mmCIF file of C-alpha atoms in Angstrom:
data_model
loop_
_atom_site.group_PDB
_atom_site.id
_atom_site.type_symbol
_atom_site.label_atom_id
_atom_site.label_comp_id
_atom_site.label_asym_id
_atom_site.label_seq_id
_atom_site.Cartn_x
_atom_site.Cartn_y
_atom_site.Cartn_z
ATOM 1 C CA MET V 1028 -19.360 -1.053 7.390
ATOM 2 C CA SER V 1029 -16.721 -3.628 6.552
ATOM 3 C CA ASP V 1030 -13.616 -4.194 8.631
ATOM 4 C CA GLU V 1031 -11.664 -5.471 5.609
ATOM 5 C CA ARG V 1032 -8.113 -4.151 5.652
ATOM 6 C CA THR V 1033 -5.395 -3.702 3.057
ATOM 7 C CA PHE V 1034 -1.714 -2.866 3.086
ATOM 8 C CA ILE V 1035 -0.596 0.037 0.901
ATOM 9 C CA ALA V 1036 3.069 1.048 0.775
ATOM 10 C CA ILE V 1037 4.395 4.200 -0.803
ATOM 11 C CA LYS V 1038 7.683 3.039 -2.281
ATOM 12 C CA PRO V 1039 10.968 4.967 -2.104
ATOM 13 C CA ASP V 1040 10.306 6.872 -5.346
ATOM 14 C CA GLY V 1041 6.920 8.073 -4.068
ATOM 15 C CA VAL V 1042 8.433 9.176 -0.763
ATOM 16 C CA GLN V 1043 11.412 10.899 -2.414
ATOM 17 C CA ARG V 1044 9.160 12.687 -4.924
ATOM 18 C CA GLY V 1045 6.963 14.142 -2.163
ATOM 19 C CA LEU V 1046 3.819 12.258 -3.199
ATOM 20 C CA ILE V 1047 2.797 11.064 0.282
ATOM 21 C CA SER V 1048 -0.037 13.540 0.886
ATOM 22 C CA ALA V 1049 -1.397 13.202 -2.665
ATOM 23 C CA ILE V 1050 -1.513 9.408 -2.363
ATOM 24 C CA LEU V 1051 -2.979 9.327 1.160
ATOM 25 C CA GLY V 1052 -5.580 11.850 0.042
ATOM 26 C CA ARG V 1053 -6.864 9.510 -2.673
ATOM 27 C CA PHE V 1054 -7.744 6.898 -0.052
ATOM 28 C CA GLU V 1055 -9.146 9.428 2.422
ATOM 29 C CA ASN V 1056 -11.226 11.117 -0.269
ATOM 30 C CA ARG V 1057 -12.701 7.763 -1.264
ATOM 31 C CA GLY V 1058 -13.847 7.258 2.324
ATOM 32 C CA TYR V 1059 -11.379 4.649 3.570
ATOM 33 C CA LYS V 1060 -10.135 4.778 7.146
ATOM 34 C CA LEU V 1061 -6.404 4.960 7.901
ATOM 35 C CA VAL V 1062 -5.689 2.591 10.810
ATOM 36 C CA GLY V 1063 -1.892 2.303 10.610
ATOM 37 C CA ILE V 1064 0.929 4.443 9.253
ATOM 38 C CA LYS V 1065 4.699 4.590 9.687
ATOM 39 C CA LEU V 1066 7.787 5.626 7.788
ATOM 40 C CA VAL V 1067 10.162 2.664 7.591
ATOM 41 C CA GLN V 1068 13.624 1.998 6.227
ATOM 42 C CA PRO V 1069 12.943 -1.652 5.357
ATOM 43 C CA THR V 1070 15.548 -4.323 5.942
ATOM 44 C CA GLU V 1071 16.584 -6.820 3.307
ATOM 45 C CA SER V 1072 15.077 -9.581 5.447
ATOM 46 C CA LEU V 1073 11.691 -7.824 5.608
ATOM 47 C CA LEU V 1074 11.676 -7.258 1.850
ATOM 48 C CA ARG V 1075 12.710 -10.824 1.053
ATOM 49 C CA THR V 1076 9.792 -12.060 3.148
ATOM 50 C CA HIS V 1077 7.400 -9.519 1.638
ATOM 51 C CA TYR V 1078 8.389 -10.411 -1.941
ATOM 52 C CA GLU V 1079 9.058 -14.125 -1.358
ATOM 53 C CA ASP V 1080 6.918 -15.081 -4.367
ATOM 54 C CA LEU V 1081 9.121 -12.956 -6.675
ATOM 55 C CA GLN V 1082 12.573 -14.130 -5.543
ATOM 56 C CA SER V 1083 13.022 -16.458 -8.540
ATOM 57 C CA LYS V 1084 12.183 -13.710 -11.059
ATOM 58 C CA PRO V 1085 15.049 -12.135 -13.035
ATOM 59 C CA PHE V 1086 14.052 -8.624 -11.896
ATOM 60 C CA PHE V 1087 14.165 -9.492 -8.173
ATOM 61 C CA PRO V 1088 17.708 -8.141 -7.508
ATOM 62 C CA SER V 1089 16.799 -4.757 -8.980
ATOM 63 C CA LEU V 1090 13.476 -4.734 -7.076
ATOM 64 C CA LEU V 1091 15.322 -5.447 -3.832
ATOM 65 C CA SER V 1092 17.905 -2.735 -4.517
ATOM 66 C CA TYR V 1093 15.155 -0.225 -5.355
ATOM 67 C CA MET V 1094 13.131 -1.009 -2.228
ATOM 68 C CA LEU V 1095 16.270 -0.679 -0.063
ATOM 69 C CA SER V 1096 17.162 2.692 -1.634
ATOM 70 C CA GLY V 1097 15.098 4.836 0.727
ATOM 71 C CA PRO V 1098 12.254 4.999 3.189
ATOM 72 C CA VAL V 1099 8.864 3.407 2.562
ATOM 73 C CA LEU V 1100 5.603 4.726 3.995
ATOM 74 C CA ALA V 1101 3.703 1.670 5.231
ATOM 75 C CA THR V 1102 -0.050 2.122 5.685
ATOM 76 C CA VAL V 1103 -3.106 0.071 6.569
ATOM 77 C CA TRP V 1104 -6.538 1.101 5.321
ATOM 78 C CA GLU V 1105 -9.926 -0.235 6.371
ATOM 79 C CA GLY V 1106 -13.309 -0.257 4.681
ATOM 80 C CA LYS V 1107 -15.751 -1.984 2.369
ATOM 81 C CA ASP V 1108 -13.990 -3.916 -0.438
ATOM 82 C CA VAL V 1109 -10.785 -1.968 0.325
ATOM 83 C CA VAL V 1110 -8.394 -4.566 -1.134
ATOM 84 C CA LYS V 1111 -9.981 -4.571 -4.592
ATOM 85 C CA GLN V 1112 -10.794 -0.874 -4.560
ATOM 86 C CA GLY V 1113 -7.329 -0.004 -3.254
ATOM 87 C CA ARG V 1114 -5.776 -1.705 -6.259
ATOM 88 C CA ALA V 1115 -8.166 0.184 -8.530
ATOM 89 C CA ILE V 1116 -7.079 3.467 -6.909
ATOM 90 C CA LEU V 1117 -3.420 2.505 -7.506
ATOM 91 C CA GLY V 1118 -3.918 1.469 -11.140
ATOM 92 C CA ALA V 1119 -2.180 -1.245 -13.141
ATOM 93 C CA THR V 1120 1.259 -2.416 -12.007
ATOM 94 C CA ASN V 1121 2.671 -1.122 -15.285
ATOM 95 C CA PRO V 1122 2.060 2.635 -15.140
ATOM 96 C CA LEU V 1123 1.801 2.857 -18.934
ATOM 97 C CA ALA V 1124 -1.246 0.574 -18.713
ATOM 98 C CA SER V 1125 -2.769 2.608 -15.862
ATOM 99 C CA ALA V 1126 -5.723 4.847 -16.541
ATOM 100 C CA PRO V 1127 -5.448 8.576 -15.919
ATOM 101 C CA GLY V 1128 -6.927 9.332 -12.520
ATOM 102 C CA THR V 1129 -5.206 6.379 -10.863
ATOM 103 C CA ILE V 1130 -2.123 6.952 -8.736
ATOM 104 C CA ARG V 1131 0.201 5.170 -11.152
ATOM 105 C CA GLY V 1132 -1.570 6.671 -14.169
ATOM 106 C CA ASP V 1133 -1.013 10.168 -12.778
ATOM 107 C CA PHE V 1134 2.384 9.837 -11.089
ATOM 108 C CA ALA V 1135 4.417 7.074 -12.762
ATOM 109 C CA VAL V 1136 5.867 6.102 -16.135
ATOM 110 C CA ASP V 1137 8.242 3.178 -15.590
ATOM 111 C CA MET V 1138 7.285 -0.170 -14.043
ATOM 112 C CA GLY V 1139 10.519 -0.119 -12.028
ATOM 113 C CA ARG V 1140 9.354 3.106 -10.357
ATOM 114 C CA ASN V 1141 5.632 2.564 -9.915
ATOM 115 C CA VAL V 1142 5.242 4.571 -6.685
ATOM 116 C CA CYS V 1143 3.098 2.171 -4.597
ATOM 117 C CA HIS V 1144 2.419 -1.386 -3.555
ATOM 118 C CA GLY V 1145 -1.052 -2.665 -2.741
ATOM 119 C CA SER V 1146 -2.164 -6.043 -1.419
ATOM 120 C CA ASP V 1147 -3.686 -8.222 -4.124
ATOM 121 C CA SER V 1148 -6.050 -10.266 -1.941
ATOM 122 C CA VAL V 1149 -7.559 -10.293 1.529
ATOM 123 C CA GLU V 1150 -5.199 -13.136 2.437
ATOM 124 C CA SER V 1151 -2.064 -11.340 1.252
ATOM 125 C CA ALA V 1152 -3.258 -8.144 2.975
ATOM 126 C CA LYS V 1153 -3.408 -9.960 6.306
ATOM 127 C CA LYS V 1154 0.050 -11.447 5.764
ATOM 128 C CA GLU V 1155 1.558 -8.106 4.715
ATOM 129 C CA ILE V 1156 -0.072 -6.178 7.568
ATOM 130 C CA ASP V 1157 1.228 -8.737 10.075
ATOM 131 C CA LEU V 1158 4.701 -8.489 8.507
ATOM 132 C CA TRP V 1159 4.948 -4.682 8.549
ATOM 133 C CA PHE V 1160 2.927 -3.820 11.694
ATOM 134 C CA LYS V 1161 2.690 -4.998 15.289
ATOM 135 C CA PRO V 1162 -0.933 -5.357 16.472
ATOM 136 C CA GLU V 1163 -0.521 -2.415 18.878
ATOM 137 C CA GLU V 1164 0.465 -0.157 15.957
ATOM 138 C CA LEU V 1165 -3.016 -0.437 14.442
ATOM 139 C CA VAL V 1166 -5.734 1.842 15.778
ATOM 140 C CA ASP V 1167 -9.411 0.899 15.957
ATOM 141 C CA TYR V 1168 -11.751 3.894 15.960
ATOM 142 C CA LYS V 1169 -14.940 5.160 14.346
ATOM 143 C CA PRO V 1170 -14.607 8.414 12.384
ATOM 144 C CA ALA V 1171 -17.482 10.869 12.775
ATOM 145 C CA LEU V 1172 -17.904 10.958 8.982
ATOM 146 C CA PHE V 1173 -18.679 7.256 8.667
ATOM 147 C CA GLY V 1174 -22.430 7.840 8.827
ATOM 148 C CA TRP V 1175 -22.050 9.893 5.655
ATOM 149 C CA ILE V 1176 -20.026 7.178 3.869
ATOM 150 C CA TYR V 1177 -21.713 3.933 4.935
ATOM 151 C CA GLU V 1178 -25.404 3.081 5.224
#
């Protein structure tokens, strides 16, 4: 089994629309292990750090306003190839380009309300996890089902 981890956030629209259990279930059903979870009202400082690579983009002010508009469910998932597979579970950033069966393909229409964020690389996952979680907020355990998921 791999100990690769990814950061997945359910954005304010996903939280407000009551999609938390449906989204978490997609990752659980795939066989990934939840190792961190918390409901957060993010600060502007946290979001500016999280989206530092987008601050020069014209849409950044609206992204910041959107992400400050309500709580975010921050999660950390662990498992084999979880960063790449997590993004596949989420679907394309633009929901209209997302395949049916993906989270964004099933639950979103507009790019400005695309329900979730997922780390795009192992490196960014580590950075995002460290930004949103203290080490003691992550739990290391072995689920009983793992023998049925991993060889």
